[in-house]
Short mmCIF file of C-alpha atoms in Angstrom, two decimals:
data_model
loop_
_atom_site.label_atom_id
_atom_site.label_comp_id
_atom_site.label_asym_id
_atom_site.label_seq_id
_atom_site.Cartn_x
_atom_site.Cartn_y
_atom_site.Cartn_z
CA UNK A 1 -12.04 21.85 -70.60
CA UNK A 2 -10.92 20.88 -74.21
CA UNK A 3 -7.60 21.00 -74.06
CA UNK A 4 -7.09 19.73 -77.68
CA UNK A 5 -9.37 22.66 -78.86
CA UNK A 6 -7.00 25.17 -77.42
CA UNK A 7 -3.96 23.82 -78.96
CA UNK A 8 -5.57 23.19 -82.41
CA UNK A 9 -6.76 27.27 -82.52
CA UNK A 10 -3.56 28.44 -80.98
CA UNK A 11 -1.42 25.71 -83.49
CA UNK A 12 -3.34 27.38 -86.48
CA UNK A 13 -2.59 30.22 -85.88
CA UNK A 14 0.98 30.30 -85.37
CA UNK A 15 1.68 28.02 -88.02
CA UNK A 16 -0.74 28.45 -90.99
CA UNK A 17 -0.86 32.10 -92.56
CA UNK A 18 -3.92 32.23 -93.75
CA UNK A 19 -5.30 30.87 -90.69
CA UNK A 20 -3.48 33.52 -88.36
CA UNK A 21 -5.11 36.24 -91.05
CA UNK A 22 -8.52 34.68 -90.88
CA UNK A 23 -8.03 35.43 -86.70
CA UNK A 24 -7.35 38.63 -87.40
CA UNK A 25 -9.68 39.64 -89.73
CA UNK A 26 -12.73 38.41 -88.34
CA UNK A 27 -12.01 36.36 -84.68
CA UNK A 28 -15.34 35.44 -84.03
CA UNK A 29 -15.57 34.07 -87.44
CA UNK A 30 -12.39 32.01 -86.81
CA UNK A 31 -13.22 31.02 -83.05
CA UNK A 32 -16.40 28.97 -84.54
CA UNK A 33 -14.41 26.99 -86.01
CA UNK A 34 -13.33 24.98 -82.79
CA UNK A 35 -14.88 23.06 -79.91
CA UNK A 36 -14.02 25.52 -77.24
CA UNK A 37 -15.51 26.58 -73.71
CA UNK A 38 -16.90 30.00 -73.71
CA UNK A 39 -13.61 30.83 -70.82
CA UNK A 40 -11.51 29.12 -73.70
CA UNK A 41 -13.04 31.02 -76.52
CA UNK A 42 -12.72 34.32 -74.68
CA UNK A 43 -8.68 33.52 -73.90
CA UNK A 44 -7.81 32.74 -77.53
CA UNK A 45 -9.50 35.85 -79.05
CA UNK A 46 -7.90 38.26 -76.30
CA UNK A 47 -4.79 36.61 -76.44
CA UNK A 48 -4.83 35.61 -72.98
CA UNK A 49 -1.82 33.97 -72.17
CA UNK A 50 -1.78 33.61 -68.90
CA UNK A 51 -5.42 31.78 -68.52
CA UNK A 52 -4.18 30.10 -71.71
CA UNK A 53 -1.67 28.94 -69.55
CA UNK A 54 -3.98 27.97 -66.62
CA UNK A 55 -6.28 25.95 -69.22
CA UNK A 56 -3.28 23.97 -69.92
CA UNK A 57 -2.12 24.99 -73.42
CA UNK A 58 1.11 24.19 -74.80
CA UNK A 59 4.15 26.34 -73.34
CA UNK A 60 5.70 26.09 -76.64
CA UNK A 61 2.54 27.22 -78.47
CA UNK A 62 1.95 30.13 -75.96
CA UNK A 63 5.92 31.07 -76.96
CA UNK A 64 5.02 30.94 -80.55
CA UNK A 65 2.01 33.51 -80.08
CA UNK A 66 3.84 35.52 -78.84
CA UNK A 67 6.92 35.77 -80.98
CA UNK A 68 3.86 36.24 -83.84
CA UNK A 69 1.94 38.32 -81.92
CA UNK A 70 4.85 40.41 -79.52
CA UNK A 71 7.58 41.97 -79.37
CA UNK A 72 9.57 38.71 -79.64
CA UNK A 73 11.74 39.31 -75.93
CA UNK A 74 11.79 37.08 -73.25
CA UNK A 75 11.23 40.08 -70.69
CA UNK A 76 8.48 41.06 -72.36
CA UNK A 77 6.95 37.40 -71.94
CA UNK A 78 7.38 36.69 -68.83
CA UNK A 79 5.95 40.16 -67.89
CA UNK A 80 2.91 38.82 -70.02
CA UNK A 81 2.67 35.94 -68.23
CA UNK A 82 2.73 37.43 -65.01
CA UNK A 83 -0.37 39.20 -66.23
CA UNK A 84 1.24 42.78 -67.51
CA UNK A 85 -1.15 42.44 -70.40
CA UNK A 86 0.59 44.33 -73.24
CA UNK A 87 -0.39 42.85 -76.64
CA UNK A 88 -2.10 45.45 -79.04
CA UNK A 89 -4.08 43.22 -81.20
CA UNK A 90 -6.50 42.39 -78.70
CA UNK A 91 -9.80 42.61 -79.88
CA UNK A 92 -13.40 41.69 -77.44
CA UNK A 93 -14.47 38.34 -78.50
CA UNK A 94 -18.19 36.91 -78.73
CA UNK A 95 -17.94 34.95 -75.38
CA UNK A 96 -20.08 32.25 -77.93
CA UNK B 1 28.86 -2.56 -95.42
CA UNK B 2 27.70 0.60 -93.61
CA UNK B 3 28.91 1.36 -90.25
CA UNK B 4 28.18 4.07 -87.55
CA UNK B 5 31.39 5.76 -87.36
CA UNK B 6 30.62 8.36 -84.34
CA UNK B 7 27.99 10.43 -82.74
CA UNK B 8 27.46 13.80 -81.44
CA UNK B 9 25.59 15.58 -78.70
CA UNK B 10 24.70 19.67 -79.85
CA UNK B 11 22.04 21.86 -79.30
CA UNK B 12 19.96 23.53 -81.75
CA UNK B 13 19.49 26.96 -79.88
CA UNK B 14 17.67 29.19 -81.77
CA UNK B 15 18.36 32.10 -79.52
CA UNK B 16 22.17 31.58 -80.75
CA UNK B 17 21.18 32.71 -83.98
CA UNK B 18 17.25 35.37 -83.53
CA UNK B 19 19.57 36.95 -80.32
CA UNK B 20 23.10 36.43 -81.28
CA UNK B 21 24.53 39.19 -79.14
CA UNK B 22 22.85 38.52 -75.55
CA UNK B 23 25.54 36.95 -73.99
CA UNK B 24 29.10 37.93 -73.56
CA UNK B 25 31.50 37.62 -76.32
CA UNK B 26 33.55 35.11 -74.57
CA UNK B 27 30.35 33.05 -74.30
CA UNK B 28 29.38 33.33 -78.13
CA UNK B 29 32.51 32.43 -79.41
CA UNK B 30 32.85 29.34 -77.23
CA UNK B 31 29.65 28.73 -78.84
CA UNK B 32 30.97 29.01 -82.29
CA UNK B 33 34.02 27.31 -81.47
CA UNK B 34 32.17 24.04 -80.38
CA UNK B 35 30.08 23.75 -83.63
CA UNK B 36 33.14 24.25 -85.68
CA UNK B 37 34.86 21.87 -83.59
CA UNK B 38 32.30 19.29 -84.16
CA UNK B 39 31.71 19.99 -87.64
CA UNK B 40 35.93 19.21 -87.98
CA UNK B 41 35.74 15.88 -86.28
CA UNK B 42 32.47 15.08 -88.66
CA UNK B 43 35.09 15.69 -91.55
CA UNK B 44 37.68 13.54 -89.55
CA UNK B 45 35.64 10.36 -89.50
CA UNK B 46 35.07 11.04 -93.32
CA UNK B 47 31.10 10.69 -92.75
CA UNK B 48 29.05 10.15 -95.70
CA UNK B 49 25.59 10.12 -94.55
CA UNK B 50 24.14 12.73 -90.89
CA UNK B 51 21.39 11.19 -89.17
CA UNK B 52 20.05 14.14 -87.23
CA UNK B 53 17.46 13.00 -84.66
CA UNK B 54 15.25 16.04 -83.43
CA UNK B 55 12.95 17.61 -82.05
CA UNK B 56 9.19 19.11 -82.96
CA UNK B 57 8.26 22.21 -80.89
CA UNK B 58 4.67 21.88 -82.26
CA UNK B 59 5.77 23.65 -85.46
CA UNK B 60 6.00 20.75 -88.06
CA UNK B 61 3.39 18.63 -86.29
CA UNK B 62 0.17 20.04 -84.88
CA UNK B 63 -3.09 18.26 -82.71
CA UNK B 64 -3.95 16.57 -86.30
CA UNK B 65 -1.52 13.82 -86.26
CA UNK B 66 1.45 13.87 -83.65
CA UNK B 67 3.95 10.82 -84.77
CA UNK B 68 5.91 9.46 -82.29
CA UNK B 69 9.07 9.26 -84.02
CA UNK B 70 9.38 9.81 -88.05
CA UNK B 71 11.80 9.45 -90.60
CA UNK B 72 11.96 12.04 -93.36
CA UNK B 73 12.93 9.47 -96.00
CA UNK B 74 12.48 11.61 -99.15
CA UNK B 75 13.26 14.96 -100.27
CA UNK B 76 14.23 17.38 -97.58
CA UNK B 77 14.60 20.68 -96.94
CA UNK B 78 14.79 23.59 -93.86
CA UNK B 79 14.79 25.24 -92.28
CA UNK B 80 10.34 25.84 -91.71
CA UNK B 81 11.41 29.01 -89.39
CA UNK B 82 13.36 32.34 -90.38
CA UNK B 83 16.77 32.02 -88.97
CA UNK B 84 18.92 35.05 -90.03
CA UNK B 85 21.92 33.13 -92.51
CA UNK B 86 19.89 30.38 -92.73
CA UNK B 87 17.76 30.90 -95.95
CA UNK B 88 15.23 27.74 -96.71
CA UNK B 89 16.81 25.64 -99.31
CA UNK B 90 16.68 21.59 -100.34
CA UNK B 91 19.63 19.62 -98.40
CA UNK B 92 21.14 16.69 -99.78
CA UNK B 93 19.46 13.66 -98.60
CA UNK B 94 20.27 9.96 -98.80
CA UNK B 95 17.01 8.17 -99.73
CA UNK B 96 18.20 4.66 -100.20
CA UNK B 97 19.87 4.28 -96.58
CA UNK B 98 16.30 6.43 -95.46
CA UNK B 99 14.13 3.97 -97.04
CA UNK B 100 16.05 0.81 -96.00
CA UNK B 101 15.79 2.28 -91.94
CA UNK B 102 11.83 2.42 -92.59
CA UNK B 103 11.55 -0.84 -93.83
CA UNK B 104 14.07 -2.40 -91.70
CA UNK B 105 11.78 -0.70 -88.50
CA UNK B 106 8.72 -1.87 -89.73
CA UNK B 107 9.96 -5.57 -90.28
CA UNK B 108 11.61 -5.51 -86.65
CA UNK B 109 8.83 -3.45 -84.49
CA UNK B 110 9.68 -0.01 -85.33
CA UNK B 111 6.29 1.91 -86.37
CA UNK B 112 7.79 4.54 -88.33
CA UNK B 113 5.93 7.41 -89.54
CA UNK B 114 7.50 8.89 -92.66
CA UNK B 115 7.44 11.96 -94.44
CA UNK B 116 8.31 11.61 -98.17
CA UNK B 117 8.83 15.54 -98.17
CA UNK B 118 9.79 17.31 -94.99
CA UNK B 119 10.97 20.85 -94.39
CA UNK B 120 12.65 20.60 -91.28
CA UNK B 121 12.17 22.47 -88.09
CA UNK B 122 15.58 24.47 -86.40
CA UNK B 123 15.99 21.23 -84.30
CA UNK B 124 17.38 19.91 -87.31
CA UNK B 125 18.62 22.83 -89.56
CA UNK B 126 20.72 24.22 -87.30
CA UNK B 127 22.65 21.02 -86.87
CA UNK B 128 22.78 20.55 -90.32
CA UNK B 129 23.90 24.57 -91.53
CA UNK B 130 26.61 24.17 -88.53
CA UNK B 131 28.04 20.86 -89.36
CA UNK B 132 27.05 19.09 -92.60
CA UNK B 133 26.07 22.08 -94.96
CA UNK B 134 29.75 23.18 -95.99
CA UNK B 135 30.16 19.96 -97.60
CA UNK B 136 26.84 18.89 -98.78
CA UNK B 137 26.51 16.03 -96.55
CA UNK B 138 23.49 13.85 -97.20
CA UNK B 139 21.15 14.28 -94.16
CA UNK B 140 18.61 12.18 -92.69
CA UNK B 141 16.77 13.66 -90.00
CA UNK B 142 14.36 11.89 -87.43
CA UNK B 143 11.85 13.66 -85.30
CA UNK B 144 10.58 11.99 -81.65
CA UNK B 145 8.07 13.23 -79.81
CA UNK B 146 10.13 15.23 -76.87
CA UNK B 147 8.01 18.34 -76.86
CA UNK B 148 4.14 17.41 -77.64
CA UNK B 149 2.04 14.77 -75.46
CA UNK B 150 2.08 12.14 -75.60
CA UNK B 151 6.20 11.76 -75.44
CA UNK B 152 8.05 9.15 -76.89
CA UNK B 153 9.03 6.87 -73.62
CA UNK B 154 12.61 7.19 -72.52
CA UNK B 155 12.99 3.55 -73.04
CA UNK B 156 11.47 3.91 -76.53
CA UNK B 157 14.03 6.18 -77.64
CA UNK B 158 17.03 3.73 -76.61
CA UNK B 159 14.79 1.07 -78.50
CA UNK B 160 14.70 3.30 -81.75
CA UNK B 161 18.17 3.84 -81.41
CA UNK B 162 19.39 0.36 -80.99
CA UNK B 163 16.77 -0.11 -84.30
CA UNK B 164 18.70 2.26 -86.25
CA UNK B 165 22.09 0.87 -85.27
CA UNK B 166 20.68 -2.87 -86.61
CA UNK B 167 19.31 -1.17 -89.47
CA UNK B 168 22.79 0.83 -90.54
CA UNK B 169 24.67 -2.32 -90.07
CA UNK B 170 22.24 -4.30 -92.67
CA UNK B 171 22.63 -1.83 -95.50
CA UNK B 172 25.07 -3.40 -98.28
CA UNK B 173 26.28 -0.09 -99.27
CA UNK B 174 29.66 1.59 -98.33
CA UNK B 175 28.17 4.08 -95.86
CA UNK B 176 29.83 6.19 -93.15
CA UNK B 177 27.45 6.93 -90.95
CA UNK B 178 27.87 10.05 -88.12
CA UNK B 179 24.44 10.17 -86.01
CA UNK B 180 23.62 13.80 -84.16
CA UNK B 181 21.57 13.98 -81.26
CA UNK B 182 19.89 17.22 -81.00
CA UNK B 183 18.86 19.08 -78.17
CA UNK B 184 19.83 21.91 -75.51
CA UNK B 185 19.94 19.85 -71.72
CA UNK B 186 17.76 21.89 -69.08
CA UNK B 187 15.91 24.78 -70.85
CA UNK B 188 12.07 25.82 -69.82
CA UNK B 189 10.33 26.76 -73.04
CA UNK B 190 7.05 28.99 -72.77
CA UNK B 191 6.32 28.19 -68.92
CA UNK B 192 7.24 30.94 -66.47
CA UNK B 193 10.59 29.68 -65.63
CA UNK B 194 12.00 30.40 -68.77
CA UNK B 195 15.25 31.62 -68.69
CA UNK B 196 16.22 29.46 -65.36
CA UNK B 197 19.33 27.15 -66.50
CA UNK B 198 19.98 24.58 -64.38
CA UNK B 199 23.47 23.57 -64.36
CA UNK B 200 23.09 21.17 -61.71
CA UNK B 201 21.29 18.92 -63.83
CA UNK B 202 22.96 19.71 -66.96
CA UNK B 203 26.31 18.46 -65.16
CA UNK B 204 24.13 14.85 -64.32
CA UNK B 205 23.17 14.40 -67.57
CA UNK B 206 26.97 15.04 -69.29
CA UNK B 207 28.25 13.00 -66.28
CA UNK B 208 25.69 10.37 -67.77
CA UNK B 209 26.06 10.72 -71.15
CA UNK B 210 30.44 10.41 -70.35
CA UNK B 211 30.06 7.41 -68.63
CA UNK B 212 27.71 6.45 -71.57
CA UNK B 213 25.36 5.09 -69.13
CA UNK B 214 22.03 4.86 -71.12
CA UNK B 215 20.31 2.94 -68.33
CA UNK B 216 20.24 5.81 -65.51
CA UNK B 217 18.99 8.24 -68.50
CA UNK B 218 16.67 6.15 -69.58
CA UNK B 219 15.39 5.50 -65.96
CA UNK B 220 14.73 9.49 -65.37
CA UNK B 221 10.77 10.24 -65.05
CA UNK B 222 9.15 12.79 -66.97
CA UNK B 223 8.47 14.66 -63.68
CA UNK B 224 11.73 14.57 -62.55
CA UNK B 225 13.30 15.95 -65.90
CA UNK B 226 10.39 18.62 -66.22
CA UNK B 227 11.27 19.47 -62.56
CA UNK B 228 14.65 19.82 -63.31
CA UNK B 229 15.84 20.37 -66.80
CA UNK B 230 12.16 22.32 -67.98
CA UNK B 231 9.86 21.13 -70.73
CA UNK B 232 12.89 21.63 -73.04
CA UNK B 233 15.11 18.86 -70.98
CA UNK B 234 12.52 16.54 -72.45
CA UNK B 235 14.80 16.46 -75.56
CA UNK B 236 17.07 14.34 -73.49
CA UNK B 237 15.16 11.64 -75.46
CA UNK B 238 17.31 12.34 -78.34
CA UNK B 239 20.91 11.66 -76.62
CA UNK B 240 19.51 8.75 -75.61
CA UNK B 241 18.45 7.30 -79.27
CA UNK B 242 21.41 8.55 -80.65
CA UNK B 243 24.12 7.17 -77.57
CA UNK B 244 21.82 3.75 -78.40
CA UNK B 245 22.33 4.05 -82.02
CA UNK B 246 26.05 3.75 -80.89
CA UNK B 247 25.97 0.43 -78.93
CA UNK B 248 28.20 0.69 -76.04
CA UNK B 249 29.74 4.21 -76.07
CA UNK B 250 31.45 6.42 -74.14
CA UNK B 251 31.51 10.58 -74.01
CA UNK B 252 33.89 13.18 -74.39
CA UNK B 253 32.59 16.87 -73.73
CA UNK B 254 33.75 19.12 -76.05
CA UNK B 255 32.20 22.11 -74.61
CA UNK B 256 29.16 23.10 -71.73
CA UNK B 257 28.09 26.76 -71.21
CA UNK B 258 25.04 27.54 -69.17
CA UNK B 259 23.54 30.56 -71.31
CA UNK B 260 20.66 31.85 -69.66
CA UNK B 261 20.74 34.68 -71.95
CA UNK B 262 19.45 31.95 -74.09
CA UNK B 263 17.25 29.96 -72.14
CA UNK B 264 19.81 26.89 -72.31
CA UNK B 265 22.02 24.69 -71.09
CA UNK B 266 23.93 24.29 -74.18
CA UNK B 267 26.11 20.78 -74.26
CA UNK B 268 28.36 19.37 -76.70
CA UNK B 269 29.56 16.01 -77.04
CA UNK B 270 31.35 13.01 -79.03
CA UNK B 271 30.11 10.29 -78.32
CA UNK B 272 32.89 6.81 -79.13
CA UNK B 273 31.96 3.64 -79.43
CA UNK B 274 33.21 1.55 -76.77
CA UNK B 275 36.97 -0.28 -77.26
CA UNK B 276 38.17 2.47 -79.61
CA UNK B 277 39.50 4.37 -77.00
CA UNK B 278 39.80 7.89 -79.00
CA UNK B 279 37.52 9.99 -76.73
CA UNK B 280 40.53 11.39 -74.67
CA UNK B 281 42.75 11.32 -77.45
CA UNK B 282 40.51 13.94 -78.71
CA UNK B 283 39.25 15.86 -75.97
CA UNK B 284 43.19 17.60 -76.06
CA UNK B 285 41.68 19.10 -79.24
CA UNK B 286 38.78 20.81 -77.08
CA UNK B 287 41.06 22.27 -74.56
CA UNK B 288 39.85 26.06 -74.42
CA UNK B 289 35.79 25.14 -75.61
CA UNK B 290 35.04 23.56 -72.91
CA UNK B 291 33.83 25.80 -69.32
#
């Protein structure tokens, strides 16, 4: 578990631009970049929120990805939460 | 000599602003009314000088470097997010009195962390655009750590707070100083209760924060808030520095609506110094805000 690792990837990419384009671009590329466990690696690149959850990420981060990454309702996120995975950008991440 | 001349309780809602129409009219312009309410009696005490003590919501500070409280004691400007009507722009600032409530922290146990340019988060901004922008009042905003671990203790905030009050009351300058604590009461932000209001609590902590008893705030446990007022109820930390920053004080509600429409328990409050005797005086001015 590397809690800080999850919060550093998910905090770059809500917050820095070029970061967040560098995810999208090329998220195995990105996903190097941080000291995360293969389960960890495979929840940021798919967007996993509710295992992001489980591995003890920030709420307020997982809210940010999702008003980046969704459709920016509260309905919508809970739904995600509850595992109604709807987010299109998912891509299938190099478990590393 | 400077003096704190008043304080205020608001929230800094962002939902008020990205979702403006979720709850009922009636709701919305109670809202409205409260801000404008508290933005009148800012203009009553003829401030000079906001502080604004807020929140991060890992926006403005990320795993790098997580300050437990900071002072943005240079140029300033907000707000970091898109808020509809609230286009980024510099805000006045005040960097003397700033500056002198660094060094006064640092001399009397206070480790400051400063920013000598800081774009402010909504936890600030919205204050600011709702109460202080209209007439260009110099801002000062302060940021503890309510939202990221590890929080600024409960009892540390009171201590800050008493620090700035010291710190005001030692600048040789003819200040006016109003001090804003921001921050919505229970609210759960990103965890799957979001949306749950709990009014129950809210009531507790505006009973509390009335009776301008900083002791049984400061005395809540993080579990117990995060059980009952969310992650966002954390924030609490910032009625507490700024009731502090106050010395003996006591509350007068202006307005309370629980808005689950926008994740909040949304609270709004003067805070009086003790022996001045003006909270009910004013509180006839609230009738009709306040639910």
């Amino acid at each position: 578990m590397s809690r800080s690792g999850v919060d550093k990837a998910l905090y770059d990419i809500v917050a820095d631009r070029q970061a967040r384009a560098g995810f999208l671009s090329d998220a195995d590329g990105f996903l190097d970049r941080y000291r995360l466990s293969p389960e960890e690696r495979w929840a940021v690149g798919y967007v996993d929120l509710p295992v992001l959850l489980e591995c003890g990420a920030n709420p307020m981060l997982l809210w940010g990805m999702w008003m980046t990454f969704g459709d920016r309702s509260l309905s919508g996120y809970l739904s995600e939460l509850d595992g109604n995975r709807t987010l299109s950008l998912r891509k299938e991440p190099d478990r590393g | 000599m400077a003096e704190l001349v008043g304080g205020f309780l608001v929230p800094h809602d962002p939902m008020v602003i990205t979702d403006p129409h979720a709850p009922s009219e009636a709701v919305r312009d109670r809202i409205a009314a409260a801000y404008d309410e508290v933005a009148r009696r800012v203009a009553g005490l003829a401030a000079t000088t906001l502080i604004i003590i807020g929140t991060d919501h890992y926006l403005l500070f990320g795993p790098g470097c997580l300050p437990q409280a900071l002072i943005g004691s240079g140029d300033v400007e907000g707000p970091l997010e898109r808020l509809p009507g609230m286009r980024r722009r510099p805000f006045p600032d005040n960097k003397p009195l700033a500056r002198h409530l660094v060094d006064h922290g640092h001399r009397t146990g206070i480790d400051w962390a400063v920013a000598d340019s800081l774009t402010v988060d909504h936890s600030v901004a919205i204050p600011y655009f709702r109460i202080g922008a209209d007439t260009d009042l110099p801002v000062i905003p302060i940021y503890l750590a309510c939202g990221v671990e590890p929080l600024l203790p409960l009892p540390r905030a009171a201590q800050i707070g008493a620090n700035l009050k010291d710190a005001v009351e030692s600048w040789d300058a003819d200040e006016r100083v109003v001090v804003i604590g921001s921050g919505g009461i229970s609210h759960w932000v990103g965890t799957p209760e979001m949306g749950r209001v709990n009014e129950r609590f809210d009531r507790r902590v505006l009973d509390l924060v009335t009776a301008g008893d900083v002791e049984t705030l400061v005395s809540f446990s993080d579990d117990y808030i995060r059980e009952n007022g969310g992650n966002g109820g954390l924030e609490i930390r910032n009625f507490v520095a700024a009731m502090a920053a106050l010395g003996p004080c006591a509350g007068g509600v202006i307005a309370y609506e629980a808005v689950p429409e926008w994740i909040t328990g949304l609270g709004f409050v003067e805070l009086v110094r003790a022996g001045t005797g003006d909270v009910a005086e004013r509180d006839d001015t609230a009738e009709g805000i306040a639910s």
